Short mmCIF file of C-alpha atoms in Angstrom, two decimals:
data_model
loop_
_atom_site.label_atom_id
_atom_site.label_comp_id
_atom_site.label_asym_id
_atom_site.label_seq_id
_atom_site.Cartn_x
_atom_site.Cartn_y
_atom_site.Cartn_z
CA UNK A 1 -40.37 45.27 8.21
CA UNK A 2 -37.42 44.22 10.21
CA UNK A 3 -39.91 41.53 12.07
CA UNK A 4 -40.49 39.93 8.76
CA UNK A 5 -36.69 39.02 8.18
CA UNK A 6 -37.64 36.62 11.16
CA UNK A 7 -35.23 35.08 13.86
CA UNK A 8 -31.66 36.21 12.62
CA UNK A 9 -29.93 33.09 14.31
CA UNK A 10 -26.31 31.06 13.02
CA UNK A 11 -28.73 28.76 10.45
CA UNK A 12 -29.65 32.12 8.78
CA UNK A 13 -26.80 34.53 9.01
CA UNK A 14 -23.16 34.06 8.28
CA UNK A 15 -20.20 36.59 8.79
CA UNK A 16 -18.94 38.35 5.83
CA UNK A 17 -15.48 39.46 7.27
CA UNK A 18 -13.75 36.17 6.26
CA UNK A 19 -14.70 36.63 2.85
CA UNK A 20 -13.88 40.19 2.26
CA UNK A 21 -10.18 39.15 3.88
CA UNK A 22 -9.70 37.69 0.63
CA UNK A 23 -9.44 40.41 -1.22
CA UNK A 24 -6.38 42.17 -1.89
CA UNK A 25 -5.58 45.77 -0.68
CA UNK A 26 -4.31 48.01 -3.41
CA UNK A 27 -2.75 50.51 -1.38
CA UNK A 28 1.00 50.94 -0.35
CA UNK A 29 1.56 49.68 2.86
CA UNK A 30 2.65 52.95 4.10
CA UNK A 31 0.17 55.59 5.72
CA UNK A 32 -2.65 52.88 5.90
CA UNK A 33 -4.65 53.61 8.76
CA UNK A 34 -8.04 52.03 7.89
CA UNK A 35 -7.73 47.93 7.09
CA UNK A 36 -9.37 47.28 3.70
CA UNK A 37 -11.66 44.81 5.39
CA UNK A 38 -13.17 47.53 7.79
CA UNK A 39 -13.36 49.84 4.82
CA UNK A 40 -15.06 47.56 2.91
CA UNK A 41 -17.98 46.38 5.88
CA UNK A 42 -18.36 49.98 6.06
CA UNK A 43 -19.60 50.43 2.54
CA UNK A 44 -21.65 47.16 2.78
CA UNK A 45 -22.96 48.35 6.03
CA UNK A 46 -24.46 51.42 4.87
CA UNK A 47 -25.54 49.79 1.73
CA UNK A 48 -27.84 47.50 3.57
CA UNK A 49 -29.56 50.42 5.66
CA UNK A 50 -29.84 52.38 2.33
CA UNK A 51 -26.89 54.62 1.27
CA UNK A 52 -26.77 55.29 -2.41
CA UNK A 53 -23.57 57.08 -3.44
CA UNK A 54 -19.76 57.20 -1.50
CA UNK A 55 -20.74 60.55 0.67
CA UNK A 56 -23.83 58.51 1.88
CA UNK A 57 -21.89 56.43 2.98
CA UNK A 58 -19.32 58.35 5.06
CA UNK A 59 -22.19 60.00 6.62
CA UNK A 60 -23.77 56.78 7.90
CA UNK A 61 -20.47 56.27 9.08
CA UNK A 62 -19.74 59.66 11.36
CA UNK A 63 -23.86 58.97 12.61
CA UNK A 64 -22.60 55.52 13.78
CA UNK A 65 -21.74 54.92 17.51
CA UNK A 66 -18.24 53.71 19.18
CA UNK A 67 -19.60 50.53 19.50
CA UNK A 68 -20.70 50.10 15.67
CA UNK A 69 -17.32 51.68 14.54
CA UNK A 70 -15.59 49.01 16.81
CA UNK A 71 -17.67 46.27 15.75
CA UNK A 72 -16.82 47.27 11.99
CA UNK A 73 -13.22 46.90 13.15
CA UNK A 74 -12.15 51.01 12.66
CA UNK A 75 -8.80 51.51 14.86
CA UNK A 76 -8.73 53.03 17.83
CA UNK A 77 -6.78 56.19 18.07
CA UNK A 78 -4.14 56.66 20.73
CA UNK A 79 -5.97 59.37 22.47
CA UNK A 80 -9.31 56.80 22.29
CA UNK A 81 -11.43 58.18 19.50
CA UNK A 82 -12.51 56.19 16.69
CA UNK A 83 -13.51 57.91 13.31
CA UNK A 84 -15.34 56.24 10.16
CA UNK A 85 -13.41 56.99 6.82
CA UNK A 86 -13.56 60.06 4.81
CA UNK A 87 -15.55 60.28 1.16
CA UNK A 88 -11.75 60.49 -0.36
CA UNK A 89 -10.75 57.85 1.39
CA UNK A 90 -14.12 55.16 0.60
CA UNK A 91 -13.39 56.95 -2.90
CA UNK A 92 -9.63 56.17 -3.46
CA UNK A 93 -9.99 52.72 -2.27
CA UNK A 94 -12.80 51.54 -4.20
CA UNK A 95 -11.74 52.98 -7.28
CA UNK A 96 -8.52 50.84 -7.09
CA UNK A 97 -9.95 48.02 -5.85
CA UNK A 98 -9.83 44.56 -7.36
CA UNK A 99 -13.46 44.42 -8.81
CA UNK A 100 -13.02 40.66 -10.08
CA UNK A 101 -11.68 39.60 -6.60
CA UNK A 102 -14.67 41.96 -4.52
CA UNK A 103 -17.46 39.88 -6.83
CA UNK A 104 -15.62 36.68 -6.25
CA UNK A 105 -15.81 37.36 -2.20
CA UNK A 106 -19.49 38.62 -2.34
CA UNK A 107 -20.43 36.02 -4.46
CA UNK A 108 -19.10 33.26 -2.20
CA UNK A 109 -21.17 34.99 0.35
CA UNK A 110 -24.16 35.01 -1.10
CA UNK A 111 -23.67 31.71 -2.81
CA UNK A 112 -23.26 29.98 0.24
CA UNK A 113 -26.16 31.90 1.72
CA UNK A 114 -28.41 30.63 -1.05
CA UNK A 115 -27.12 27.14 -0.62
CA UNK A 116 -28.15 27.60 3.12
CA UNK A 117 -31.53 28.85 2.30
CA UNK A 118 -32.24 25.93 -0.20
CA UNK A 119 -31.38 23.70 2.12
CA UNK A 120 -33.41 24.97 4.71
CA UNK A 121 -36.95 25.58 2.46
CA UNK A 122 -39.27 22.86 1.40
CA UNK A 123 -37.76 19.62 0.14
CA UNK A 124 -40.05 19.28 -2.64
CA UNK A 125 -38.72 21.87 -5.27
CA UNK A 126 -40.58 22.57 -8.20
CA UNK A 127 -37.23 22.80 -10.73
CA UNK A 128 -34.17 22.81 -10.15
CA UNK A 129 -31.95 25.74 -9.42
CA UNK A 130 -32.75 27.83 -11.96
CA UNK A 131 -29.62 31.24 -12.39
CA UNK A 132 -30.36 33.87 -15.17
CA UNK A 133 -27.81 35.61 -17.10
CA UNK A 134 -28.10 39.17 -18.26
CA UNK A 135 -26.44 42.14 -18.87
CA UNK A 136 -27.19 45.68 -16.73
CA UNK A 137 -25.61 49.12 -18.06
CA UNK A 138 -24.48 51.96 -15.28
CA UNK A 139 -26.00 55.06 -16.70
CA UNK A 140 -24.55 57.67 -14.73
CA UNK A 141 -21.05 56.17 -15.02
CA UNK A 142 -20.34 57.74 -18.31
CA UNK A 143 -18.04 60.51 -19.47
CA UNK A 144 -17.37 62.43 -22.83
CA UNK A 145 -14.21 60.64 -23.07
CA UNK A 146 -15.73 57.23 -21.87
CA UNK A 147 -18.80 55.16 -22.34
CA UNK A 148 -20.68 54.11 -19.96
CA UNK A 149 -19.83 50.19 -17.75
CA UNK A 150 -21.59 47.56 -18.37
CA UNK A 151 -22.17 44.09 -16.30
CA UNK A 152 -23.33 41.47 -16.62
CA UNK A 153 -24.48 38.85 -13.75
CA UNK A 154 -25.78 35.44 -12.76
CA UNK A 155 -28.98 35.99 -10.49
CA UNK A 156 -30.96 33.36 -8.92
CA UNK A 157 -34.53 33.09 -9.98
CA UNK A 158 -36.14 32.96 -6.37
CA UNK A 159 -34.98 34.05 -4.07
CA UNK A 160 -32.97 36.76 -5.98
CA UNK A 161 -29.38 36.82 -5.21
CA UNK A 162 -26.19 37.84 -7.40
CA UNK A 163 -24.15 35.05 -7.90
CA UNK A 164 -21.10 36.35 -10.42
CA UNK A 165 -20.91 39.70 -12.06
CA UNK A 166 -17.93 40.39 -14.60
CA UNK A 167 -17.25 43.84 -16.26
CA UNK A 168 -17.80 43.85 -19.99
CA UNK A 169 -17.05 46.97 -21.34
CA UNK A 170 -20.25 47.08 -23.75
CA UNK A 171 -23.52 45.35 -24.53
CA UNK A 172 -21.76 43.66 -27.05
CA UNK A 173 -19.24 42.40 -25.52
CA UNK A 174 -21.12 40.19 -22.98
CA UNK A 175 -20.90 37.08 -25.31
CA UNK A 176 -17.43 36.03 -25.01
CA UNK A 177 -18.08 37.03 -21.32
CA UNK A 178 -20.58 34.05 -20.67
CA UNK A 179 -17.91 31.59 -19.73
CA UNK A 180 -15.75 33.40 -17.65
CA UNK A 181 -18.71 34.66 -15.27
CA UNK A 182 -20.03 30.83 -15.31
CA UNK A 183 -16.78 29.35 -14.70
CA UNK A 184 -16.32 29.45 -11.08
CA UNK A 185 -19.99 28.39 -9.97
CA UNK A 186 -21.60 24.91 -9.47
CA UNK A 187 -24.01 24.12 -12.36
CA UNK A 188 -24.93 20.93 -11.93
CA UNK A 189 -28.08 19.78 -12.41
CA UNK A 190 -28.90 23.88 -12.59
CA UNK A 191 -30.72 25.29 -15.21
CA UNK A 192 -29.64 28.83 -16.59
CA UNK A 193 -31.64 30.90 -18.48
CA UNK A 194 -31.21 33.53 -21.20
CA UNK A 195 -31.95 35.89 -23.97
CA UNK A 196 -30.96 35.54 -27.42
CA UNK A 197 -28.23 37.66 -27.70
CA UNK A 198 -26.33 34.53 -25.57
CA UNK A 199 -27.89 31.70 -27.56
CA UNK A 200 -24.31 30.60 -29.10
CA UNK A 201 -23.69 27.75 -29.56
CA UNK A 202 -20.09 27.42 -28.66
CA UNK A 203 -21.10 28.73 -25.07
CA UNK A 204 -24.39 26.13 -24.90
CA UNK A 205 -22.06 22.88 -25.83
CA UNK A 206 -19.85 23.73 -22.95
CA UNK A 207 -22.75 24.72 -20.55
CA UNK A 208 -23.70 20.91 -21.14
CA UNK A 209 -20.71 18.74 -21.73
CA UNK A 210 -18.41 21.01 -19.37
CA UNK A 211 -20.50 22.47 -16.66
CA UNK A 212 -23.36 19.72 -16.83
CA UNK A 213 -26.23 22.31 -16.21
CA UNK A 214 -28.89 22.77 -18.31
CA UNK A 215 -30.52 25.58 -20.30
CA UNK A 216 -33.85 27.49 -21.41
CA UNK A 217 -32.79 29.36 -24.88
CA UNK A 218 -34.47 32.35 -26.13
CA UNK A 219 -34.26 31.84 -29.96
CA UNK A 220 -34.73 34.90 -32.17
CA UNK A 221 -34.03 35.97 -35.48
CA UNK A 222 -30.43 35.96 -34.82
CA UNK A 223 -30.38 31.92 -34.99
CA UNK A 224 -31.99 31.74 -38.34
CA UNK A 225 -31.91 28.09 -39.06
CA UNK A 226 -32.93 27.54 -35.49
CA UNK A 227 -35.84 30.20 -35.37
CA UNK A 228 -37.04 28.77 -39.10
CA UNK A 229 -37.61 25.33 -37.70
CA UNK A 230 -38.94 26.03 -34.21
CA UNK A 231 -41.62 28.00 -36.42
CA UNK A 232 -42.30 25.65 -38.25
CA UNK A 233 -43.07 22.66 -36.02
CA UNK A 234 -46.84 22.13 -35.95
CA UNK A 235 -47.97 24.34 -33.56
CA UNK A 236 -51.41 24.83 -34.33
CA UNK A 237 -52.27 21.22 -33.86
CA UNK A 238 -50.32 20.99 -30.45
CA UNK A 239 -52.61 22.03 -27.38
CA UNK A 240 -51.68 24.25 -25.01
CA UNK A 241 -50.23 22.70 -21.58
CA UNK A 242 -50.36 25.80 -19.47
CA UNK A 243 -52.18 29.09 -18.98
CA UNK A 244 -51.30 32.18 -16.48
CA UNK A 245 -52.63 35.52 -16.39
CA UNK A 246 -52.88 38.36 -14.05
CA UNK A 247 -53.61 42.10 -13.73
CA UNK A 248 -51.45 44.31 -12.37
CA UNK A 249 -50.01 48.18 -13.64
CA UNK A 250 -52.73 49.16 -15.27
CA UNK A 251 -52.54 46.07 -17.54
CA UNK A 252 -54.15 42.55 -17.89
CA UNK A 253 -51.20 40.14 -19.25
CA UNK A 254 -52.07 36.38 -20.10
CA UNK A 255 -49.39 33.74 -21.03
CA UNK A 256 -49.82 30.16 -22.47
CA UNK A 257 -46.88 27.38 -23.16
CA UNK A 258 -46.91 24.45 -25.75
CA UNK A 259 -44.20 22.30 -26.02
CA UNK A 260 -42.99 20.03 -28.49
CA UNK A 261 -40.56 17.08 -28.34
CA UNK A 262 -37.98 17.90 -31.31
CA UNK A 263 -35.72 14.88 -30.89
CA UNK A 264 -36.91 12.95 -34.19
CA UNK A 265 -38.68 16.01 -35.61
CA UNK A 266 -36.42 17.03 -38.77
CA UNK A 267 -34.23 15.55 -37.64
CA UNK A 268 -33.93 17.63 -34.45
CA UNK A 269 -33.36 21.59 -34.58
CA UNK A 270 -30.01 23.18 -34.83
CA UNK A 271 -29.13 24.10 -31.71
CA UNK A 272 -27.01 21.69 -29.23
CA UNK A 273 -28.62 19.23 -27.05
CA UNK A 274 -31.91 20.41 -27.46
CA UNK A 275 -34.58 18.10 -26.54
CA UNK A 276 -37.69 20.39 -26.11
CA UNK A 277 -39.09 22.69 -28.21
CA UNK A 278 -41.14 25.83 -26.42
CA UNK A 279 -43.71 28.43 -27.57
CA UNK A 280 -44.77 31.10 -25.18
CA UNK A 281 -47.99 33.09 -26.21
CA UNK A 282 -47.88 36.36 -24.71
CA UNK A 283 -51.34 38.76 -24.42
CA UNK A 284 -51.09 41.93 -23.08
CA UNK A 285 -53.99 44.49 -22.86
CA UNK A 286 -53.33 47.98 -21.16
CA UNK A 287 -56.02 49.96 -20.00
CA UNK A 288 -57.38 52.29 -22.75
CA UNK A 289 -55.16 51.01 -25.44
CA UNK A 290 -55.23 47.87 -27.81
CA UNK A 291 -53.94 44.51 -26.84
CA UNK A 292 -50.93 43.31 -28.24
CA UNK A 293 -50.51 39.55 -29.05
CA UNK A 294 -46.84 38.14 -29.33
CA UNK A 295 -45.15 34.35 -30.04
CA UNK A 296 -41.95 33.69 -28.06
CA UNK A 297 -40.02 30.74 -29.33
CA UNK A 298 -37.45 28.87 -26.57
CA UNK A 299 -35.51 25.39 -26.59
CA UNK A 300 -34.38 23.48 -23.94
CA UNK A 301 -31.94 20.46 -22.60
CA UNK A 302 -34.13 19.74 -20.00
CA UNK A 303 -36.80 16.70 -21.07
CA UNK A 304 -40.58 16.54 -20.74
CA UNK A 305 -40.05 14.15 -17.63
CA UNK A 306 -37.86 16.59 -16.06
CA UNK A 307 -39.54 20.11 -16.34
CA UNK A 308 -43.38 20.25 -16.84
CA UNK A 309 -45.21 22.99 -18.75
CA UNK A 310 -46.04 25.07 -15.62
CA UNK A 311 -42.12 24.65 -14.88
CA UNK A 312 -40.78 26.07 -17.98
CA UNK A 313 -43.25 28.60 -17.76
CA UNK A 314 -42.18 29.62 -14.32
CA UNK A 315 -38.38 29.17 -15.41
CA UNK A 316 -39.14 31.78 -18.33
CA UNK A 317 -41.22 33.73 -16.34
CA UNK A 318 -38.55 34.23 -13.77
CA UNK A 319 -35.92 35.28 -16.26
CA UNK A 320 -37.87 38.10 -17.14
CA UNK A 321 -38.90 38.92 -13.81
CA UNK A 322 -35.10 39.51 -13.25
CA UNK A 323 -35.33 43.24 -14.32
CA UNK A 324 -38.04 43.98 -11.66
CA UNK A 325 -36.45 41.67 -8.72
CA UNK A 326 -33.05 43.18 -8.91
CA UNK A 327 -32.26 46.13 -11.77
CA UNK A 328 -35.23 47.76 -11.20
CA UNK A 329 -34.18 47.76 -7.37
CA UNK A 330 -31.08 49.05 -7.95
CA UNK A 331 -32.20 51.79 -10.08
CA UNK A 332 -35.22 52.77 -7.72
CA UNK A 333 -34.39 52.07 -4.60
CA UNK A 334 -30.69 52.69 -4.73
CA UNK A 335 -30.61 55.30 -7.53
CA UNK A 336 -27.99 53.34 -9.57
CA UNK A 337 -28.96 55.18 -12.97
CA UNK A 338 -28.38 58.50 -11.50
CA UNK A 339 -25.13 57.73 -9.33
CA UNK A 340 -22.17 60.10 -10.86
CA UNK A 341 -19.42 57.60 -10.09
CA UNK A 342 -17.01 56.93 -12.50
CA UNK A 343 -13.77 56.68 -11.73
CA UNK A 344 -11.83 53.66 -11.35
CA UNK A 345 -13.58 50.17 -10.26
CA UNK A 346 -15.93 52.66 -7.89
CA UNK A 347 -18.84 52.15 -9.77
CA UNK A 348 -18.59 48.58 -10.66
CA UNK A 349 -17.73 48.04 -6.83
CA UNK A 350 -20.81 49.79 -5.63
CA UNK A 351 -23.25 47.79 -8.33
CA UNK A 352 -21.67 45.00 -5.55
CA UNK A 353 -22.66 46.47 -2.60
CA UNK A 354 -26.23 47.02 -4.26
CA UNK A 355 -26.01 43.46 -5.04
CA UNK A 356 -25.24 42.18 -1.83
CA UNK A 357 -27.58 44.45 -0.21
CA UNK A 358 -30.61 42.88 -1.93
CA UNK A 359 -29.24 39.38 -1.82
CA UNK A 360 -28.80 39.02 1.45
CA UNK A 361 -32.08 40.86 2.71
CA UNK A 362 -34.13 38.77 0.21
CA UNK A 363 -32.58 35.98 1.34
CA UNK A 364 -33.94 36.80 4.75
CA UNK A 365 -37.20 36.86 3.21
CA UNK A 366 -37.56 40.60 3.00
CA UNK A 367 -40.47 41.43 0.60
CA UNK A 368 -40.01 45.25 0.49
CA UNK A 369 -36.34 46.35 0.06
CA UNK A 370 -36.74 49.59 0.01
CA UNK A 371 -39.03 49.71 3.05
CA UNK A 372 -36.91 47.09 4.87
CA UNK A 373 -33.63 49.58 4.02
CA UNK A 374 -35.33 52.51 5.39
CA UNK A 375 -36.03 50.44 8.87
CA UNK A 376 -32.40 49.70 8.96
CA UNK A 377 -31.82 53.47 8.42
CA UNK A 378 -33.08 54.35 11.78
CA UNK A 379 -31.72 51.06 13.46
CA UNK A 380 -28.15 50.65 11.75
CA UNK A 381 -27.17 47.86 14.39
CA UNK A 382 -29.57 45.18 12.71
CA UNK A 383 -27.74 45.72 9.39
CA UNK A 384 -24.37 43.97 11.60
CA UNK A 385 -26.88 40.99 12.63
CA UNK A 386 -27.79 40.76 8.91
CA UNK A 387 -24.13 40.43 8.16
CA UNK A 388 -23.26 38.14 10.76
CA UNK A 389 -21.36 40.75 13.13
CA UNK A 390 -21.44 41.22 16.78
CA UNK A 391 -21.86 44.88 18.19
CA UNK A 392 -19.62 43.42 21.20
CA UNK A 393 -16.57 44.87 21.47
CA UNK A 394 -15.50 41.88 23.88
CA UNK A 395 -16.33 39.41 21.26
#
């Protein structure tokens, strides 16, 4: 697994200690013994080889060797020993840490990692840069006196990799959240995708005329004017552009686009800058039960000479595929649904470390993360290459 992350030289890596510098330390300045920057490569450290709570953590820590501990920049006692932090102490810190200024840090890193990659791959794209937004709630984070957190994020389609992530309190909540997590990134020219509980208006008008990106729309029920015109364009008579289908979980699922130019069709649709109508048929037959037949309706900025059929499909496709290419990793793999932590900014900081975890290794071109953690397990000094740290103390 480790062999398939290939050659882990300066084009591919990049060190993530001058980016965690930049957050702020929320301790007192008296009785600090660990730096917050060694207490934080710590935790991402033994993210990346597979911890899943604060005491895994500390224990990949007291396994490590002098060598590790003094590449991950833990002070030297006077009598020469160097220990890895406590549980209370990972737990004190992360719980008041700065969870804004940790995803703003991690986000540069994996930003600029992506950048590096996309540079790097073919030079024929098929789309643009293509980020989803959605919305992830931390099960296990809450209390009888407190709900449970909720996040939500801007992924990368392919490769997956967690660009901004902004507490929001609730599900409902992650509206008015949509432009301050898309606020600090470069949009332009990228297209961002998303369900329909973020197709307002408001928020598309200054994804275009602010950020210069465009969009893919889910439009449901909740955009009535929108969702009675889109249904009523002429569908029938419109053939269909693309087909895809596969088997796979037990299931045979088969999807088909048509899209429709909406610019002088009644007088456009009511939803800003739209310039592409899209209707994605959706078959789905289980094994042993039924199959289920469903009409998706989507508009789009992006022109018919800028996105083909087989692009929007792959665009929409990918959006979706966002729950199995990064929640569903951070629920199996990482147990993020049944972590108990709760306190503070702790959990929302280790949804970050989960994050950057799977960012960075798919990045690498890891196909398995949870196989590709477990390897790290048992070789904990590849997780420092990964992060673009030296083992030499002399360095």
């Amino acid at each position: 697994m480790l062999a398939k992350l290939g050659p882990l030289d300066a084009d591919r890596i990049a060190d993530l200690r001058p980016y965690l510098e930049s957050v702020p330390d929320p301790r007192a300045r008296r009785g600090r013994w660990y730096s917050l920057t060694a207490i934080l490569l710590v935790c991402a450290w033994a993210v990346i080889g597979g911890a899943k709570s604060i005491d895994e953590i500390a224990e990949a820590g007291e396994r490590a060797s002098i060598a590790l501990l003094t590449a991950l920049g833990i002070r030297r006692h006077l009598l020469g020993w160097r220990r890895s932090p406590k549980p209370v102490t990972i737990g004190r810190v992360l719980q008041a840490l700065d969870g804004d200024a940790l995803d703003q840090a991690l986000g540069a890193y994996l930003t600029d990692r992506h950048r590096k990659a996309a540079s790097a791959g073919p030079p024929a794209a098929p789309l643009r840069r293509v980020i989803a937004v959605d919305g992830k709630a931390l099960k296990g984070s809450a209390r009888l006196d407190a709900p449970r957190r909720h996040l939500l994020s801007a992924v990368t389609h392919a490769p997956v990799a967690t660009l901004a992530q902004v507490e929001v309190g609730a599900k409902t909540n992650e509206t008015r959240h949509f432009k301050p997590l898309l606020a600090p990134l470069d949009l332009a020219d990228t297209v961002v995708t998303f369900d329909a509980l973020h197709s307002v208006k408001a928020n598309i008008t200054w994804l275009v005329e602010t950020k210069k990106a465009h969009y893919i729309a889910v439009i449901q029920t909740n955009q009535p004017t929108a969702y009675a015109q889109l249904n009523a364009l002429p569908w029938t008579s419109i053939k269909v552009q693309h087909t895809a289908s596969h088997t796979a979980h037990g299931r045979r699922e088969s999807r088909s686009i048509k899209t429709c130019s909406i610019a002088g069709n009644l007088g456009g649709i009511a939803f800003p800058h739209a310039a592409l109508a899209i209707r994605v048929h959706r078959r789905r037959k289980p094994a042993g039960k039924p199959e289920s037949r469903e009409s998706v309706y989507a508009v789009t900025s992006l022109d018919s000479h800028q996105a083909g059929p087989a692009d929007l499909a792959a665009a929409i496709r990918g959006h979706w595929g966002i729950e199995n290419s990064s929640h569903h990793i951070r629920d199996v793999t990482f147990a993020e649904d049944a972590s108990t932590v709760h306190a503070g900014n702790a959990p929302r900081a280790m949804a970050s470390f989960r994050n950057l975890a799977i960012g960075t290794l798919k990045l690498l071109g890891a196909d398995n993360v949870a196989k590709t953690t477990r390897a790290i397990h048992h070789e904990p000094e590849h997780a420092l290459t990964i992060l673009g740290i030296t083992n030499n103390p002399r360095t």
